Short mmCIF file of C-alpha atoms and ligand atoms in Angstrom, two decimals:
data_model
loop_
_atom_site.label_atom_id
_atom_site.label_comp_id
_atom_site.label_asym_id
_atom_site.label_seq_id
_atom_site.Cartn_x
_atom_site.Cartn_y
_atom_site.Cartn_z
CA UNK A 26 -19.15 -9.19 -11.35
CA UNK A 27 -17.11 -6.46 -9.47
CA UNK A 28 -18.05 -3.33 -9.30
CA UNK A 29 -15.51 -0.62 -7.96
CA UNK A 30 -17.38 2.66 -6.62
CA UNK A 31 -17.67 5.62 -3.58
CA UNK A 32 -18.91 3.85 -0.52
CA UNK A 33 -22.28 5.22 0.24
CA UNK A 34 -24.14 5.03 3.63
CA UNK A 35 -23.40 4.08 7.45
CA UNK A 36 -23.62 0.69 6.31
CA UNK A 37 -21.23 0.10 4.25
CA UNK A 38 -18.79 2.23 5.93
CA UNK A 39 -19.71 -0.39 9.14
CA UNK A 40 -18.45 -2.93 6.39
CA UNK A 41 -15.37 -1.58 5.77
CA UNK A 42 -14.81 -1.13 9.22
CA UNK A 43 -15.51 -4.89 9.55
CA UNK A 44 -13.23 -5.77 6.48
CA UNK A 45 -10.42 -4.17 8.37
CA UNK A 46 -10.75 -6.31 11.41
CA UNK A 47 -11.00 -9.45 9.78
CA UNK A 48 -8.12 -8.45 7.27
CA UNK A 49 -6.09 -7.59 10.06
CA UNK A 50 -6.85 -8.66 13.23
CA UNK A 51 -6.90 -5.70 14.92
CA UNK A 52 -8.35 -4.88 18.53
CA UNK A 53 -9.97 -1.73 19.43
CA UNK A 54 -6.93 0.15 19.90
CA UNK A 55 -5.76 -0.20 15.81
CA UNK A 56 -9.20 0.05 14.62
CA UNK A 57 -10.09 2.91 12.36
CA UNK A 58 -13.65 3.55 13.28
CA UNK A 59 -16.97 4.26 11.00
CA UNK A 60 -16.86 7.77 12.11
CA UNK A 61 -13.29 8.38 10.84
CA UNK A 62 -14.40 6.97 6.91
CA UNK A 63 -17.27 9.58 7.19
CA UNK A 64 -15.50 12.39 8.10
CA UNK A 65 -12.40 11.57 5.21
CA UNK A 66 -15.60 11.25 2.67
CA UNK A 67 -16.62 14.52 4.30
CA UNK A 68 -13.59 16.47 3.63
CA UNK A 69 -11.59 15.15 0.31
CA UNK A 70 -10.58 11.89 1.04
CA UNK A 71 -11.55 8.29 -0.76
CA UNK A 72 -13.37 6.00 0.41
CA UNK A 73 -13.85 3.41 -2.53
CA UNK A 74 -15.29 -0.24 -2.17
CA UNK A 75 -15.25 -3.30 -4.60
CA UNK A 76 -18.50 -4.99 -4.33
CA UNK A 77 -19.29 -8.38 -5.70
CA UNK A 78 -22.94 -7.87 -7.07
CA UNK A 79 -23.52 -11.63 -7.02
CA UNK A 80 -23.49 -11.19 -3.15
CA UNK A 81 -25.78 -8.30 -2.68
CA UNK A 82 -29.15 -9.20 -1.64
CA UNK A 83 -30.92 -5.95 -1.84
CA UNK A 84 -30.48 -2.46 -2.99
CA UNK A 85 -28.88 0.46 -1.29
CA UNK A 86 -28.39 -0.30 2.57
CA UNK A 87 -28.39 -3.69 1.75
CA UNK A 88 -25.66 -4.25 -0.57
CA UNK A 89 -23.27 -4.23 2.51
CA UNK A 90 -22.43 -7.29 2.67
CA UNK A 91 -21.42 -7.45 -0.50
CA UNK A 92 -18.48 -5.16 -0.11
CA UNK A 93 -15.32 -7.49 -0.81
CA UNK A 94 -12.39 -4.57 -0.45
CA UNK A 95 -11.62 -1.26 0.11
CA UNK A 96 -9.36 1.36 -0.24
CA UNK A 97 -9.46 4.49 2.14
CA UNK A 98 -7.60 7.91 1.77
CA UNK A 99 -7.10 11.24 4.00
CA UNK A 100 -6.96 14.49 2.24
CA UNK A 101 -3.31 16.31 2.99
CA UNK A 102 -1.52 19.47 2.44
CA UNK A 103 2.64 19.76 1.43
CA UNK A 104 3.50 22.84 2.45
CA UNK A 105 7.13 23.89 2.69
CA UNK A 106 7.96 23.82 -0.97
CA UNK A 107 5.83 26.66 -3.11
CA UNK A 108 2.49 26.97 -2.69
CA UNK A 109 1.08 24.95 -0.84
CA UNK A 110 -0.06 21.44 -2.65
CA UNK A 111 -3.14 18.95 -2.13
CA UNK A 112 -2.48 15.49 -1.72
CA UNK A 113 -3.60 12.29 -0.85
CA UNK A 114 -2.33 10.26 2.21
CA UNK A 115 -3.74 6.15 1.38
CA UNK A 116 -4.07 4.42 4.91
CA UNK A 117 -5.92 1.38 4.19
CA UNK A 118 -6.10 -0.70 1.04
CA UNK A 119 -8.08 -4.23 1.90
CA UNK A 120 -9.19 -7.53 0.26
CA UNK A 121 -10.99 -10.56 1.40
CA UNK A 122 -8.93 -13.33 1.47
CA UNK A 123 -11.03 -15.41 -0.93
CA UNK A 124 -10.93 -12.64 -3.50
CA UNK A 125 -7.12 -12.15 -3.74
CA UNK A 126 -4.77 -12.58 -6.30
CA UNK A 127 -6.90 -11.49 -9.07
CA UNK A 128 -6.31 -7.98 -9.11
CA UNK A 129 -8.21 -6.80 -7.35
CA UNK A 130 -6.09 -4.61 -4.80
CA UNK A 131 -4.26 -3.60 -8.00
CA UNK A 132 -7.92 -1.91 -9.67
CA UNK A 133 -8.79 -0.66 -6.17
CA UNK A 134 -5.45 1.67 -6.50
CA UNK A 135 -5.77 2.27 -9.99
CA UNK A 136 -9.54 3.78 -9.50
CA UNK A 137 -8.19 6.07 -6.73
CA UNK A 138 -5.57 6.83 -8.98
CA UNK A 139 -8.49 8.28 -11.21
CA UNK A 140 -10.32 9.72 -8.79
CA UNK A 141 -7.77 11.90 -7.56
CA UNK A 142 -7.02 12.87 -10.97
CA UNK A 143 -10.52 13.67 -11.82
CA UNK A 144 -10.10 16.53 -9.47
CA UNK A 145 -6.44 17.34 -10.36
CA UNK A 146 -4.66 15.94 -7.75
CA UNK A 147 -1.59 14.68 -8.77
CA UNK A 148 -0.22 13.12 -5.53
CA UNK A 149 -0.61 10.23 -3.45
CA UNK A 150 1.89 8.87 -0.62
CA UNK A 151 0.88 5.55 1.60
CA UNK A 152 3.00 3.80 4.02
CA UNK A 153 4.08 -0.16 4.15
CA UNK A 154 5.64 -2.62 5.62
CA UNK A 155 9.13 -3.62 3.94
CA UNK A 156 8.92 -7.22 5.09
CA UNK A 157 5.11 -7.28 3.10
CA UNK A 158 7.23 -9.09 -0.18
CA UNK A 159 3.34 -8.93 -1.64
CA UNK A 160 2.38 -5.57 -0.78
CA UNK A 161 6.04 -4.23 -2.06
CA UNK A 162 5.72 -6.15 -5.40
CA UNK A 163 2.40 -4.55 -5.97
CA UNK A 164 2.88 -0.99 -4.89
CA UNK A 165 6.46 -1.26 -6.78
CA UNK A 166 6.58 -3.67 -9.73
CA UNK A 167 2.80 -3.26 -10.56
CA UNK A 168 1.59 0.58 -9.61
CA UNK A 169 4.97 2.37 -10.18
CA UNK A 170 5.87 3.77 -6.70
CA UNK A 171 8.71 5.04 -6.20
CA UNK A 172 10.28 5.21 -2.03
CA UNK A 173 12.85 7.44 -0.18
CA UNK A 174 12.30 7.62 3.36
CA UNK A 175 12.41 5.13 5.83
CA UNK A 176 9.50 5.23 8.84
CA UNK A 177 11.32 3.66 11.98
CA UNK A 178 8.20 2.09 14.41
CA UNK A 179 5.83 4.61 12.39
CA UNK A 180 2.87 3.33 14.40
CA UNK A 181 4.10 2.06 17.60
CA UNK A 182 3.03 -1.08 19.17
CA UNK A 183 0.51 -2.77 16.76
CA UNK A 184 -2.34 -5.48 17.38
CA UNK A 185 -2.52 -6.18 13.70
CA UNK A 186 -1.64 -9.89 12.75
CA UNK A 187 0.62 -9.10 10.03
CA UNK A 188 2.65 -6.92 12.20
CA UNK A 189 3.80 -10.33 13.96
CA UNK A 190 4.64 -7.76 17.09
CA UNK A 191 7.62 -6.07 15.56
CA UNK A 192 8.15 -2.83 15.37
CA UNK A 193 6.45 -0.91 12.71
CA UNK A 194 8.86 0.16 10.29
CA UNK A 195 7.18 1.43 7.27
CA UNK A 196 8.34 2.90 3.61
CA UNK A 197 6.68 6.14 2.06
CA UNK A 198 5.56 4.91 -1.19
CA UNK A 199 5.01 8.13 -3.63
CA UNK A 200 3.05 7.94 -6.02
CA UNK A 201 3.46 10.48 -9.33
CA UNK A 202 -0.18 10.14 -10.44
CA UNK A 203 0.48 11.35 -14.14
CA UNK A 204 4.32 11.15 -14.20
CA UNK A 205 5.24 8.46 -17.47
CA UNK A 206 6.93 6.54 -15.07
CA UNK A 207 4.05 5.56 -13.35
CA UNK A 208 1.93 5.63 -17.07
CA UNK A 209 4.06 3.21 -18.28
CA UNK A 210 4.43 0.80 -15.26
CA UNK A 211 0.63 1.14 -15.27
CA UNK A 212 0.10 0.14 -19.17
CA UNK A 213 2.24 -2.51 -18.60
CA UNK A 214 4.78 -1.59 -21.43
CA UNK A 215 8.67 -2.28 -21.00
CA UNK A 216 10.68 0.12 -18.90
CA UNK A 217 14.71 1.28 -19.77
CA UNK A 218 16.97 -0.67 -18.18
CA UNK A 219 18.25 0.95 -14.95
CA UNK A 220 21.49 0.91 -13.23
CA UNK A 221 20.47 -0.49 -9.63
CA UNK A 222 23.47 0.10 -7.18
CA UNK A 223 22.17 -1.77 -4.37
CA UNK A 224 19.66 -4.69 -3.45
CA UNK A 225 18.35 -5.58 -0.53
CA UNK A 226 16.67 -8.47 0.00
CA UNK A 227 13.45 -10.09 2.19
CA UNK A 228 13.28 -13.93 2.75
CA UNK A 229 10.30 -15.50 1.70
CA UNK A 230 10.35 -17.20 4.93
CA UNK A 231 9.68 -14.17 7.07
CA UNK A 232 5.91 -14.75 6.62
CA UNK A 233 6.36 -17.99 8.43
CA UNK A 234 8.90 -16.74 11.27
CA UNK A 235 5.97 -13.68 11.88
CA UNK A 236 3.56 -16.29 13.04
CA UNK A 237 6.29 -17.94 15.53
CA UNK A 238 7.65 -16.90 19.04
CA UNK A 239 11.02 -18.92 17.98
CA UNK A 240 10.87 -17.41 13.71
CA UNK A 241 9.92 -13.73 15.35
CA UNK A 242 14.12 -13.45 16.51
CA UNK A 243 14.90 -14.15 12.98
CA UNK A 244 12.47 -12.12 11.31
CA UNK A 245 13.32 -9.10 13.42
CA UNK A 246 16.97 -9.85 12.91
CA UNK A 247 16.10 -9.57 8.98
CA UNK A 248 14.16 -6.63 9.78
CA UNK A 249 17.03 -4.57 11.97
CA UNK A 250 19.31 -5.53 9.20
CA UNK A 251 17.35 -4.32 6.38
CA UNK A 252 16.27 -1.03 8.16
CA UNK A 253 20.61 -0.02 8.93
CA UNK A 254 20.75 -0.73 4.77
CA UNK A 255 17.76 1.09 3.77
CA UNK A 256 18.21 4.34 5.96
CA UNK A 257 21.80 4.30 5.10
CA UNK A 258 21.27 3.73 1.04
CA UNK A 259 18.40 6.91 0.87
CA UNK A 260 20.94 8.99 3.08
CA UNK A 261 23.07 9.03 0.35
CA UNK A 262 20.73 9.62 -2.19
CA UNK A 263 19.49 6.37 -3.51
CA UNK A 264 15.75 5.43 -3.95
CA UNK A 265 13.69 2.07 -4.52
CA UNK A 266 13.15 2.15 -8.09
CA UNK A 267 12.28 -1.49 -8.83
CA UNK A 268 10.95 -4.66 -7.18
CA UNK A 269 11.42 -8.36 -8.41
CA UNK A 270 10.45 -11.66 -6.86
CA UNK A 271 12.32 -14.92 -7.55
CA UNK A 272 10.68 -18.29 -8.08
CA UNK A 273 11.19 -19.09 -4.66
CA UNK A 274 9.00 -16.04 -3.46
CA UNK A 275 12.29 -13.63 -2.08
CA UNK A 276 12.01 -10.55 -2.46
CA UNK A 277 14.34 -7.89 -3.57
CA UNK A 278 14.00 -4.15 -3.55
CA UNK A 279 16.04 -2.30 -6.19
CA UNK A 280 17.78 0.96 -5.13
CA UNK A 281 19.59 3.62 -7.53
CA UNK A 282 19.50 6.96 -8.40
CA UNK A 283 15.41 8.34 -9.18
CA UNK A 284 16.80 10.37 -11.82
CA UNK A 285 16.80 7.56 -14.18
CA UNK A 286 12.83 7.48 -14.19
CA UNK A 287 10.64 10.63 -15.46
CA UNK A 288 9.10 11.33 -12.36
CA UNK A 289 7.44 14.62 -13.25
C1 COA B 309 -2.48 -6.44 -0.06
C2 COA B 309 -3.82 -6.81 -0.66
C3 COA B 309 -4.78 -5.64 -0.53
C4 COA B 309 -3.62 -7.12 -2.14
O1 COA B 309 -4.87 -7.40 -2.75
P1 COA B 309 -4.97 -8.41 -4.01
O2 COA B 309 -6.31 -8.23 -4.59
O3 COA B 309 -4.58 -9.77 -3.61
O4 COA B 309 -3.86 -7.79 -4.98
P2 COA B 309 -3.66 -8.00 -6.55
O5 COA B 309 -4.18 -9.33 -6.95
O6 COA B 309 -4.17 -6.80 -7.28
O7 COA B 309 -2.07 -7.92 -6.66
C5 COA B 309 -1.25 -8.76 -5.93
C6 COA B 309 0.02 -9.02 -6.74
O8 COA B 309 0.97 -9.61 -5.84
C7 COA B 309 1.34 -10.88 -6.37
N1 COA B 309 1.62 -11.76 -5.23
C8 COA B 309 0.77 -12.56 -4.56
N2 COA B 309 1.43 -13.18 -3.55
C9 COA B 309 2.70 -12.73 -3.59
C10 COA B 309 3.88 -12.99 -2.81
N3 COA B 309 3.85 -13.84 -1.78
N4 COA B 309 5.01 -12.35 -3.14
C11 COA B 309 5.07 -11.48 -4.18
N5 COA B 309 3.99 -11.19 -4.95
C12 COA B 309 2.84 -11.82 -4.66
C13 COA B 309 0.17 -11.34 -7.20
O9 COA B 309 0.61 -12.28 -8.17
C14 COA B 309 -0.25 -10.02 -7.84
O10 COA B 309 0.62 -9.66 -8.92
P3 COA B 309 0.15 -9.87 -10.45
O11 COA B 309 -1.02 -8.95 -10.65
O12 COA B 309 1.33 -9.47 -11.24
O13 COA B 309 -0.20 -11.32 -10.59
C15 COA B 309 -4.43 -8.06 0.04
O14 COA B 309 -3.50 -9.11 -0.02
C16 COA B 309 -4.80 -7.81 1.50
O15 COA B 309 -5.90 -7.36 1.79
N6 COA B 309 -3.89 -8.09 2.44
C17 COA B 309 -4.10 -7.85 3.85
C18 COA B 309 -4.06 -6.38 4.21
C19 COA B 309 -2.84 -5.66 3.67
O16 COA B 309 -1.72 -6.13 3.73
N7 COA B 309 -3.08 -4.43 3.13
C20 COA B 309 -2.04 -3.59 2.52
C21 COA B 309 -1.39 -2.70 3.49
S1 COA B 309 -2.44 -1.36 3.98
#
């Protein structure tokens, strides 16, 4: 059984520390240490495991190692716009390989969804990769984000296996909490049909060229490519509003105009 709940304890904030390196692959300089989760706990952010209680051996301390995912949030502040507004800022959402693909990831996000709401936060933004087709079906297809800005390199050089050593070029997912758009993606029931006036498309294939010093020219050819369309489709308004894979794994983000979805 999986039970989804605060992380409590140095140890099982060492766990998700762990969980990120062997997710990952990151070295030192990537790492987000123990330290960091305790001090987000400490001041309004998430940090919310999934624990498989067939694994846990013991009580309290010792259910560590039964931590199979996480999710991890920062507390952050809008300000510009009205008073100012309390948000959350999602940096790290992880599974363990052999636990994937049963929706997991999805119910991690969906209790931090919750959480936030429980104490009337509205708000949450996270960054990703747009070559991640998985990550960008879930966030889009299955949680209802919604994207308009385009991170060039957000992070810099990256040690992080999934990277693949290009540049970090991220979308800002937003995520309306409580907006129906994101109610009804969530329940599952049967959007509108929208007028999408552009696609733009990621090869199935780029997982494979990541892992390659010969696939890594095309995959950072897709990415360049893909990066020109996207900044230049949000700079005239546009935003990804939908997400669709084909049989073949591709990947397609949907762009039109976000005042087609209730948003607010
Ligand atoms: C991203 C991650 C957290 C997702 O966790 P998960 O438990 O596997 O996610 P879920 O099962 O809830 O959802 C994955 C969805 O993507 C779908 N999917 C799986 N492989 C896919 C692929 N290659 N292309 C498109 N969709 C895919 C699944 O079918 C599922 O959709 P469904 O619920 O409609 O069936 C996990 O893969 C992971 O830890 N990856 C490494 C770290 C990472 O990339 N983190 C996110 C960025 S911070």
């Amino acid at each position: 059984m999986i039970e989804i709940r605060s992380c409590s304890g140095f140890e099982e904030l060492e766990a998700c520390v762990q969980l990120q390196v062997e997710t990952r692959g990151y070295d030192a300089s990537d790492v987000v240490p123990r330290k960091a989760f305790r001090v987000a706990q400490a001041i309004g952010g998430q940090v919310l495991g999934a624990f498989d209680t067939e694994l846990a051996v013991g009580t309290g301390a010792g259910r560590a190692e039964s931590l199979v995912g996480f999710v991890f949030s920062w507390p952050g502040m809008k300000t510009g716009e009205g008073q100012p507004r309390a948000y959350l800022h999602s940096h790290m959402l992880a599974v363990r390989e052999a636990y994937r693909n049963r929706g997991l990831g999805r119910q991690l996000k969906l209790e931090q969804r919750l959480e936030a709401l429980s104490r009337g936060i509205r708000y949450m933004e996270w960054t990703f990769d747009p070559l991640e087709i998985k990550n960008a079906f879930l966030n889009i297809h299955r949680l209802g984000v919604t994207v308009r800005s385009y991170l060039v390199d957000f992070y810099g050089v990256s040690s992080s296996r999934l990277q693949g050593g290009l540049p970090t070029d991220r979308l800002l997912a937003e995520w309306r909490l409580d907006s129906p758009h994101v109610q009804s993606v969530i329940e599952g029931r049967a959007r509108n049909s929208l007028v999408i006036d552009e696609v733009i498309q990621v090869p199935a294939t780029i997982y494979e060229w990541k892992t390659s010093a010969a696939g890594r020219e095309k995959a950072l050819a897709v990415q360049m490519e893909n990066r020109q369309k996207f900044l230049e489709a949000f700079s005239r308004g546009l935003a990804v509003i939908g997400f669709v894979r084909d049989a073949e794994g591709n990947g397609s983000f949907e762009l039109g105009h976000p005042t087609q979805l209730e948003l607010n």
